């Protein structure tokens, strides 16, 4: 039925050594045409401050993260991060607390083990990763990846990407407020989401 949550097969035990080299092979996550679209949010630089801006402390939540519940009921929400599972778990707990009472925010959680090494042709560092979608989902017409790093999206899946500006701890940043509004305005609950992601990116990047 419309709005039904997609099934998620992965339930791993957190370890401190989770890495792309420890990639896991989950069953594909099935998203039907009549399910709500799934928004997969990056953490570092998108919902939290970029790793390079931290002083060995806990991540900071991006301004307006408390508005994220406005997306529930319109979309399914998930996290797709290249961080290890313990780091992802910690950040999610902080986001849930900031968002206030309500049902669990994120139905799907993918971490570094679900990523792949960036191909050499991209000219990136050897530890940089990409976030494949077709490897984990049956229906890419219903999946949006929201990330501040364009290279995290495979070239063949660029139409699924919403690109947002990286947060560098600026206290007046309002990108998330603009993003949530743009997602509700442009991304349809019915049909293919991919023709609409560019409009969201343009609106969010353009606000800066």
mmCIF file of N, CA and C in Angstrom, residues 77-129:
data_model
loop_
_atom_site.group_PDB
_atom_site.id
_atom_site.type_symbol
_atom_site.label_atom_id
_atom_site.label_comp_id
_atom_site.label_asym_id
_atom_site.label_seq_id
_atom_site.Cartn_x
_atom_site.Cartn_y
_atom_site.Cartn_z
ATOM 1 N N UNK A 77 12.586 7.916 5.438
ATOM 2 C CA UNK A 77 13.875 8.544 5.708
ATOM 3 C C UNK A 77 14.922 7.478 6.025
ATOM 4 N N UNK A 78 16.142 7.750 5.592
ATOM 5 C CA UNK A 78 17.244 6.851 5.878
ATOM 6 C C UNK A 78 18.545 7.618 5.979
ATOM 7 N N UNK A 79 19.587 6.925 6.388
ATOM 8 C CA UNK A 79 20.938 7.472 6.461
ATOM 9 C C UNK A 79 21.848 6.615 5.596
ATOM 10 N N UNK A 80 22.702 7.270 4.820
ATOM 11 C CA UNK A 80 23.739 6.569 4.051
ATOM 12 C C UNK A 80 25.030 7.339 4.278
ATOM 13 N N UNK A 81 25.884 6.794 5.133
ATOM 14 C CA UNK A 81 27.101 7.486 5.546
ATOM 15 C C UNK A 81 28.323 6.628 5.263
ATOM 16 N N UNK A 82 29.427 7.274 4.956
ATOM 17 C CA UNK A 82 30.692 6.556 4.788
ATOM 18 C C UNK A 82 31.443 6.444 6.114
ATOM 19 N N UNK A 83 30.818 6.869 7.202
ATOM 20 C CA UNK A 83 31.393 6.689 8.538
ATOM 21 C C UNK A 83 31.125 5.268 9.029
ATOM 22 N N UNK A 84 31.851 4.863 10.071
ATOM 23 C CA UNK A 84 31.644 3.529 10.640
ATOM 24 C C UNK A 84 30.324 3.478 11.401
ATOM 25 N N UNK A 85 29.836 2.261 11.601
ATOM 26 C CA UNK A 85 28.536 2.100 12.246
ATOM 27 C C UNK A 85 28.461 2.716 13.639
ATOM 28 N N UNK A 86 29.487 2.583 14.497
ATOM 29 C CA UNK A 86 29.396 3.243 15.804
ATOM 30 C C UNK A 86 29.226 4.755 15.690
ATOM 31 N N UNK A 87 29.949 5.386 14.758
ATOM 32 C CA UNK A 87 29.820 6.835 14.573
ATOM 33 C C UNK A 87 28.441 7.196 14.047
ATOM 34 N N UNK A 88 27.941 6.395 13.131
ATOM 35 C CA UNK A 88 26.607 6.636 12.580
ATOM 36 C C UNK A 88 25.549 6.503 13.664
ATOM 37 N N UNK A 89 25.663 5.473 14.488
ATOM 38 C CA UNK A 89 24.702 5.237 15.558
ATOM 39 C C UNK A 89 24.661 6.411 16.535
ATOM 40 N N UNK A 90 25.834 6.933 16.871
ATOM 41 C CA UNK A 90 25.916 8.070 17.788
ATOM 42 C C UNK A 90 25.242 9.310 17.195
ATOM 43 N N UNK A 91 25.516 9.583 15.923
ATOM 44 C CA UNK A 91 24.933 10.761 15.276
ATOM 45 C C UNK A 91 23.414 10.637 15.164
ATOM 46 N N UNK A 92 22.935 9.457 14.831
ATOM 47 C CA UNK A 92 21.493 9.247 14.708
ATOM 48 C C UNK A 92 20.800 9.489 16.044
ATOM 49 N N UNK A 93 21.397 9.026 17.123
ATOM 50 C CA UNK A 93 20.806 9.246 18.451
ATOM 51 C C UNK A 93 20.695 10.738 18.749
ATOM 52 N N UNK A 94 21.712 11.511 18.361
ATOM 53 C CA UNK A 94 21.678 12.952 18.571
ATOM 54 C C UNK A 94 20.578 13.605 17.738
ATOM 55 N N UNK A 95 20.415 13.153 16.509
ATOM 56 C CA UNK A 95 19.388 13.714 15.631
ATOM 57 C C UNK A 95 17.997 13.383 16.151
ATOM 58 N N UNK A 96 17.799 12.137 16.573
ATOM 59 C CA UNK A 96 16.501 11.733 17.127
ATOM 60 C C UNK A 96 16.133 12.596 18.327
ATOM 61 N N UNK A 97 17.105 12.861 19.194
ATOM 62 C CA UNK A 97 16.839 13.675 20.379
ATOM 63 C C UNK A 97 16.500 15.106 19.986
ATOM 64 N N UNK A 98 17.244 15.658 19.011
ATOM 65 C CA UNK A 98 17.003 17.039 18.587
ATOM 66 C C UNK A 98 15.652 17.195 17.898
ATOM 67 N N UNK A 99 15.204 16.138 17.222
ATOM 68 C CA UNK A 99 13.940 16.201 16.486
ATOM 69 C C UNK A 99 12.728 16.123 17.397
ATOM 70 N N UNK A 100 12.937 15.697 18.637
ATOM 71 C CA UNK A 100 11.833 15.656 19.586
ATOM 72 C C UNK A 100 11.015 14.382 19.491
ATOM 73 N N UNK A 101 9.986 14.281 20.315
ATOM 74 C CA UNK A 101 9.179 13.056 20.392
ATOM 75 C C UNK A 101 8.542 12.711 19.063
ATOM 76 N N UNK A 102 8.365 11.410 18.852
ATOM 77 C CA UNK A 102 7.744 10.944 17.620
ATOM 78 C C UNK A 102 8.285 9.590 17.233
ATOM 79 N N UNK A 103 7.749 9.016 16.161
ATOM 80 C CA UNK A 103 8.238 7.715 15.713
ATOM 81 C C UNK A 103 9.686 7.794 15.259
ATOM 82 N N UNK A 104 10.328 6.632 15.199
ATOM 83 C CA UNK A 104 11.715 6.560 14.753
ATOM 84 C C UNK A 104 11.866 7.248 13.401
ATOM 85 N N UNK A 105 12.903 8.079 13.275
ATOM 86 C CA UNK A 105 13.073 8.855 12.050
ATOM 87 C C UNK A 105 13.517 8.008 10.868
ATOM 88 N N UNK A 106 14.516 7.148 11.084
ATOM 89 C CA UNK A 106 15.206 6.520 9.961
ATOM 90 C C UNK A 106 14.887 5.029 9.871
ATOM 91 N N UNK A 107 14.253 4.654 8.760
ATOM 92 C CA UNK A 107 13.917 3.241 8.538
ATOM 93 C C UNK A 107 15.097 2.451 7.989
ATOM 94 N N UNK A 108 15.990 3.129 7.302
ATOM 95 C CA UNK A 108 17.119 2.475 6.639
ATOM 96 C C UNK A 108 18.406 3.140 7.094
ATOM 97 N N UNK A 109 19.404 2.350 7.453
ATOM 98 C CA UNK A 109 20.707 2.884 7.857
ATOM 99 C C UNK A 109 21.806 2.110 7.134
ATOM 100 N N UNK A 110 22.571 2.803 6.323
ATOM 101 C CA UNK A 110 23.714 2.228 5.611
ATOM 102 C C UNK A 110 24.974 2.947 6.064
ATOM 103 N N UNK A 111 26.039 2.182 6.310
ATOM 104 C CA UNK A 111 27.277 2.773 6.810
ATOM 105 C C UNK A 111 28.434 2.482 5.860
ATOM 106 N N UNK A 112 29.658 2.643 6.350
ATOM 107 C CA UNK A 112 30.835 2.549 5.487
ATOM 108 C C UNK A 112 30.948 1.201 4.768
ATOM 109 N N UNK A 113 30.484 0.137 5.405
ATOM 110 C CA UNK A 113 30.583 -1.178 4.790
ATOM 111 C C UNK A 113 29.701 -1.330 3.563
ATOM 112 N N UNK A 114 28.710 -0.427 3.411
ATOM 113 C CA UNK A 114 27.828 -0.465 2.251
ATOM 114 C C UNK A 114 28.374 0.379 1.100
ATOM 115 N N UNK A 115 29.487 1.067 1.350
ATOM 116 C CA UNK A 115 30.120 1.903 0.326
ATOM 117 C C UNK A 115 31.111 1.079 -0.486
ATOM 118 N N UNK A 116 31.596 1.668 -1.566
ATOM 119 C CA UNK A 116 32.653 1.057 -2.373
ATOM 120 C C UNK A 116 33.769 2.075 -2.543
ATOM 121 N N UNK A 117 34.970 1.599 -2.791
ATOM 122 C CA UNK A 117 36.075 2.512 -3.031
ATOM 123 C C UNK A 117 35.839 3.296 -4.311
ATOM 124 N N UNK A 118 36.152 4.586 -4.255
ATOM 125 C CA UNK A 118 36.001 5.423 -5.441
ATOM 126 C C UNK A 118 36.945 4.924 -6.530
ATOM 127 N N UNK A 119 36.474 4.821 -7.775
ATOM 128 C CA UNK A 119 37.343 4.329 -8.851
ATOM 129 C C UNK A 119 38.510 5.278 -9.093
ATOM 130 N N UNK A 120 39.678 4.741 -9.484
ATOM 131 C CA UNK A 120 40.858 5.581 -9.729
ATOM 132 C C UNK A 120 40.611 6.689 -10.746
ATOM 133 N N UNK A 121 39.685 6.442 -11.667
ATOM 134 C CA UNK A 121 39.415 7.443 -12.701
ATOM 135 C C UNK A 121 38.885 8.749 -12.136
ATOM 136 N N UNK A 122 38.386 8.726 -10.890
ATOM 137 C CA UNK A 122 37.856 9.939 -10.275
ATOM 138 C C UNK A 122 38.966 10.813 -9.703
ATOM 139 N N UNK A 123 40.188 10.265 -9.602
ATOM 140 C CA UNK A 123 41.318 11.056 -9.135
ATOM 141 C C UNK A 123 41.238 11.457 -7.680
ATOM 142 N N UNK A 124 40.596 10.627 -6.853
ATOM 143 C CA UNK A 124 40.428 10.944 -5.434
ATOM 144 C C UNK A 124 41.461 10.192 -4.605
ATOM 145 N N UNK A 125 41.436 10.424 -3.298
ATOM 146 C CA UNK A 125 42.344 9.714 -2.401
ATOM 147 C C UNK A 125 41.917 8.255 -2.289
ATOM 148 N N UNK A 126 42.876 7.399 -1.935
ATOM 149 C CA UNK A 126 42.617 5.966 -1.964
ATOM 150 C C UNK A 126 41.565 5.533 -0.952
ATOM 151 N N UNK A 127 41.344 6.362 0.080
ATOM 152 C CA UNK A 127 40.340 5.985 1.079
ATOM 153 C C UNK A 127 38.962 6.600 0.792
ATOM 154 N N UNK A 128 38.851 7.383 -0.262
ATOM 155 C CA UNK A 128 37.555 7.967 -0.601
ATOM 156 C C UNK A 128 36.598 6.896 -1.116
ATOM 157 N N UNK A 129 35.329 7.084 -0.840
ATOM 158 C CA UNK A 129 34.327 6.077 -1.185
ATOM 159 C C UNK A 129 33.186 6.677 -1.995
#
